[in-house]
Amino acid sequence: MNEILDPLALARWQFGLTTLYHFIFVPLTIGLSLLVAILQTVWVRTGNAKYLRLTRLFGKIFLINFAMGVVTGIVQEFQFGMNWSNYSRFVGDIFGAPLAMEGLIAFFFEATFIGLWIFGWDKLPKKIHVLTIWFVWIGTVFSAYFILAANAFMQNPVGFELNEERGRVELQSIGDVLLNPVALTQFPHTLFASIMFAGVVMVAVAAWHLQRGQFVDEMRTTLRFGAWTNILAFIGVGLTGHELGMVMTQTQPMKMAAAEALYDSASGADASFSVFSLGTPDGAHEIFSIRIPYLLSFLSNGTFNGSVEGIRDLQAEYEAMYCGGADSLLTCPTDGQFAPIIWVTYWAFRWMIGLGALAALVSAVGLWITRKNIDLPKWVWKVAIWSAPLPMLASLVGWIFTEMGRQPWIVFGVMTTEQGVSPGVPGWAVLVSLAAFTIVYGALAVVEFKLIAKAAKEGPPELESSDSGDGEPDHRQFATVY
Amino acid sequence: MELTTIWFLIVGVLLIGYFVLDGFDFGVGMALPLLGKDDTDRRVIINTIGPVWDLNETWLIVAGACLFAAFPEWYATMFSGFYLALLVILLALILRGVSFEYRHQGKGREWTRWFDQFIFWGSVVPPLLWGTAFANLIQGLPISRMDNGGWLFEGTLLTLLNPYGLLGGITLTLLCFTHGLVFIALKTEGDMRQRARSLARTVGLVTIVVAAAFLVWTIVQHLENPTLPLIIACAAIAAVALAAGWIANAVGRDGWAFTGNAVAIGFALLAIFSALFPNLMISTLGDAESMSIAGAASSQKTLELMTWVAVFTMPLVLAYQAWTYWVFRKRISRDAIPAGAH
């Protein structure tokens, strides 16, 4: 019974659940606000009503999704205090600053302009109104940056000094915190991944209609726009992912070793990337694997002849560094283990890359076979429709990799996860909240999915002419429909 | 003035902003089942806050983040201490937030009714619990210092549910309710405006009685407090503003009525912050256990940085938010709601 009510384990499950759930909606918000802004801009510039109808269709999907991003974000902010109060006391001096900056600089901005965009169709001139959705996008991007900078501090703490007396870390340089190399690489990587997701959602919606021969003109435009977006963003994801991998090797070598399940240090040809591998149950010995020589060295160092440290060496290194000295009270995990759960990191890393690449492949093939107006067999459209969740799943396993790979640390090298949990919050209270969030989030996931599917299936709406009879579409209808 | 005091004031201003702004949309949510006779009515009511409720709620998120950055000890102790109360608030805000967007997206009456219920309860529960929590903060709570320098809340959810705390919760809920009714009167035309006004008269009277009781009880509890003159001054201004707002509503001056309510909520909270000063959490286990503003604050460097950020962003925030209210200044009527747009 005690094990079930362990506040630490429950708090970790709750953080994982609520964060991953939040991370379904946020990337789509970031990506889709950009694509909707582009569609609306094209409409304003060309006057072609097709783009207004597409703006409205994807604007609706965007808004259904946006609501979920906002409400699940509130939970994110408060649960640091609820479940991780020791962590919050310890890092608040630094970690709180980017959160507060997000609020003051980005979040107010985004929340204000989303209201203006939704309800401002008939109240603002066309050219001002299109700016509001661009502002929403800029807000989401800034917001993402500050949050990733806060996360980067957990991965690679910089710009701080330890105040032993107060038992906390204190800010030394906000420049270092905001320009953390992990944040600088994580940010474009996440941004491109988000845009990919939005692109594939467009591809899926278009495929659904094209399979039925509906809205052919609009949906061909959507399909090709979405597919190009997806492919270009994938290139961005790959390039930035490589940069991120190298920064990660520098800052968190154990994470890279765990990503590859590399127990012994290797270099050159031996630093190979395993596409697939089966190991003994304890994971320390390999039974079978398919390997690409030199690739791991390249991923980690940018050269083919570099070396990559293995888990065993790093374990010994960390033990000497953290478990013997005067600092040991602060940093040595109780079980003395410095490696994360290897099978999780190993497979999450592969699924992240594989799912993302698969999504881009579907789009690339799709662009090729739809370059002329031809009838395609049903299964082709089905593949396109089912590719929609691929980038989302890739992002989710990417975050599982990032956060699980950081264990046993909550702040790398400074504080362990077990030290960060709230004292005085009983396990049953955490269990109640975990259950409540699971039920509410689960129900809302069903509702959100149904609403998005419904909006997508209705397709681009017909536009009524306005009463003034100038042939302009009536914008007023948007103001009250959303 | 000390930077720590400045940040106490900034967090206070953000919280006042939150309760004044989200306060009226909570009130509008409470009024939904009472004033909304049919679907068109309910759409009119929701559209009064449609463009602004999200940015109003953002004040909470920003206040929370600033509280985290400026007073990590306060953030950590209060949010882990009020765990279950906060959980209920979060669930209420989640269900309320999605409802504005989702109620009209599905088909059928049943669907809409569910989300209208969420809007109502999601608007009642947060002010009730926030009010209870704030009242408890100034009444004092069983908090103690830990060995590692932090503070620990040693009570439970039941600790919060005492008569004074609950009266604080009811007071804030009623203040929000009146505020919302007056806002509906300010933003609508015709029959809806009349109904909102007349309901605001009744609810306003109850609010005045309850709020007066709460403020008097607060003063009595703090007779020994060095900030007593300040508490009394703030409480008096709140009381006068609330009464003036009621009169303005009775004579049909919607704008003044709304202003009166806003001032009342603002100064009622200022009375609470005065009672708290110079502490953030008052301990019932002895003065030495209380959490002082200075003791819970971040380092000088962080506070300086955050001050610069606040100085540059707040005027901008106020400017574009004011612009939003200006863009949506027109009253809303039933005629503006196209058929089928519910």
Short mmCIF file of N, CA and C in Angstrom, two decimals, chain B residues 2 22 48 63 83 90 100-101 106 113 116 159 176 184 190-191 213 251 280 283 310:
data_model
loop_
_atom_site.label_atom_id
_atom_site.label_comp_id
_atom_site.label_asym_id
_atom_site.label_seq_id
_atom_site.Cartn_x
_atom_site.Cartn_y
_atom_site.Cartn_z
N GLU B 2 12.16 49.35 -0.21
CA GLU B 2 12.86 48.10 -0.48
C GLU B 2 12.30 47.42 -1.74
N ASP B 22 -11.02 39.28 -13.97
CA ASP B 22 -11.66 37.97 -14.05
C ASP B 22 -12.87 37.97 -13.12
N THR B 48 -20.65 39.11 -23.99
CA THR B 48 -20.17 40.31 -23.30
C THR B 48 -18.73 40.13 -22.83
N ALA B 63 0.34 36.65 -12.39
CA ALA B 63 0.52 36.86 -10.95
C ALA B 63 1.21 35.65 -10.34
N TYR B 83 -3.01 22.40 -1.25
CA TYR B 83 -3.00 21.46 -2.38
C TYR B 83 -4.39 21.15 -2.94
N LEU B 90 -8.17 24.57 -10.03
CA LEU B 90 -7.63 24.27 -11.36
C LEU B 90 -8.65 23.51 -12.21
N PHE B 100 -16.32 27.91 -22.87
CA PHE B 100 -16.63 29.07 -23.72
C PHE B 100 -16.42 28.73 -25.19
N GLU B 101 -15.39 27.91 -25.44
CA GLU B 101 -15.08 27.57 -26.82
C GLU B 101 -15.93 26.40 -27.32
N GLY B 106 -20.68 21.67 -30.48
CA GLY B 106 -21.35 20.38 -30.63
C GLY B 106 -22.78 20.58 -31.07
N ARG B 113 -26.05 22.42 -22.66
CA ARG B 113 -26.41 22.52 -21.26
C ARG B 113 -25.25 22.08 -20.35
N ASP B 116 -22.79 24.84 -20.25
CA ASP B 116 -23.30 25.97 -19.47
C ASP B 116 -23.17 25.70 -17.98
N THR B 159 -8.49 22.79 7.76
CA THR B 159 -7.96 23.97 8.46
C THR B 159 -8.49 25.24 7.81
N CYS B 176 -17.89 39.38 -6.82
CA CYS B 176 -17.76 39.05 -8.24
C CYS B 176 -19.13 38.98 -8.91
N ILE B 184 -22.85 43.15 -17.14
CA ILE B 184 -23.85 42.78 -18.15
C ILE B 184 -24.75 43.98 -18.45
N GLY B 190 -31.63 46.89 -23.88
CA GLY B 190 -33.02 46.44 -23.79
C GLY B 190 -33.32 45.64 -22.54
N ASP B 191 -34.07 44.57 -22.76
CA ASP B 191 -34.60 43.77 -21.67
C ASP B 191 -33.49 43.20 -20.79
N ALA B 213 -19.80 42.82 7.06
CA ALA B 213 -19.51 41.90 8.17
C ALA B 213 -18.07 41.41 8.08
N VAL B 251 -29.78 54.07 -10.02
CA VAL B 251 -30.24 55.21 -10.82
C VAL B 251 -29.85 55.06 -12.29
N LEU B 280 4.03 37.41 4.54
CA LEU B 280 3.32 36.79 3.43
C LEU B 280 2.40 35.70 3.95
N SER B 283 1.86 32.91 10.88
CA SER B 283 1.78 31.60 11.53
C SER B 283 1.00 31.70 12.83
N ALA B 310 9.19 44.41 -15.49
CA ALA B 310 7.84 44.89 -15.18
C ALA B 310 7.66 46.34 -15.61
#
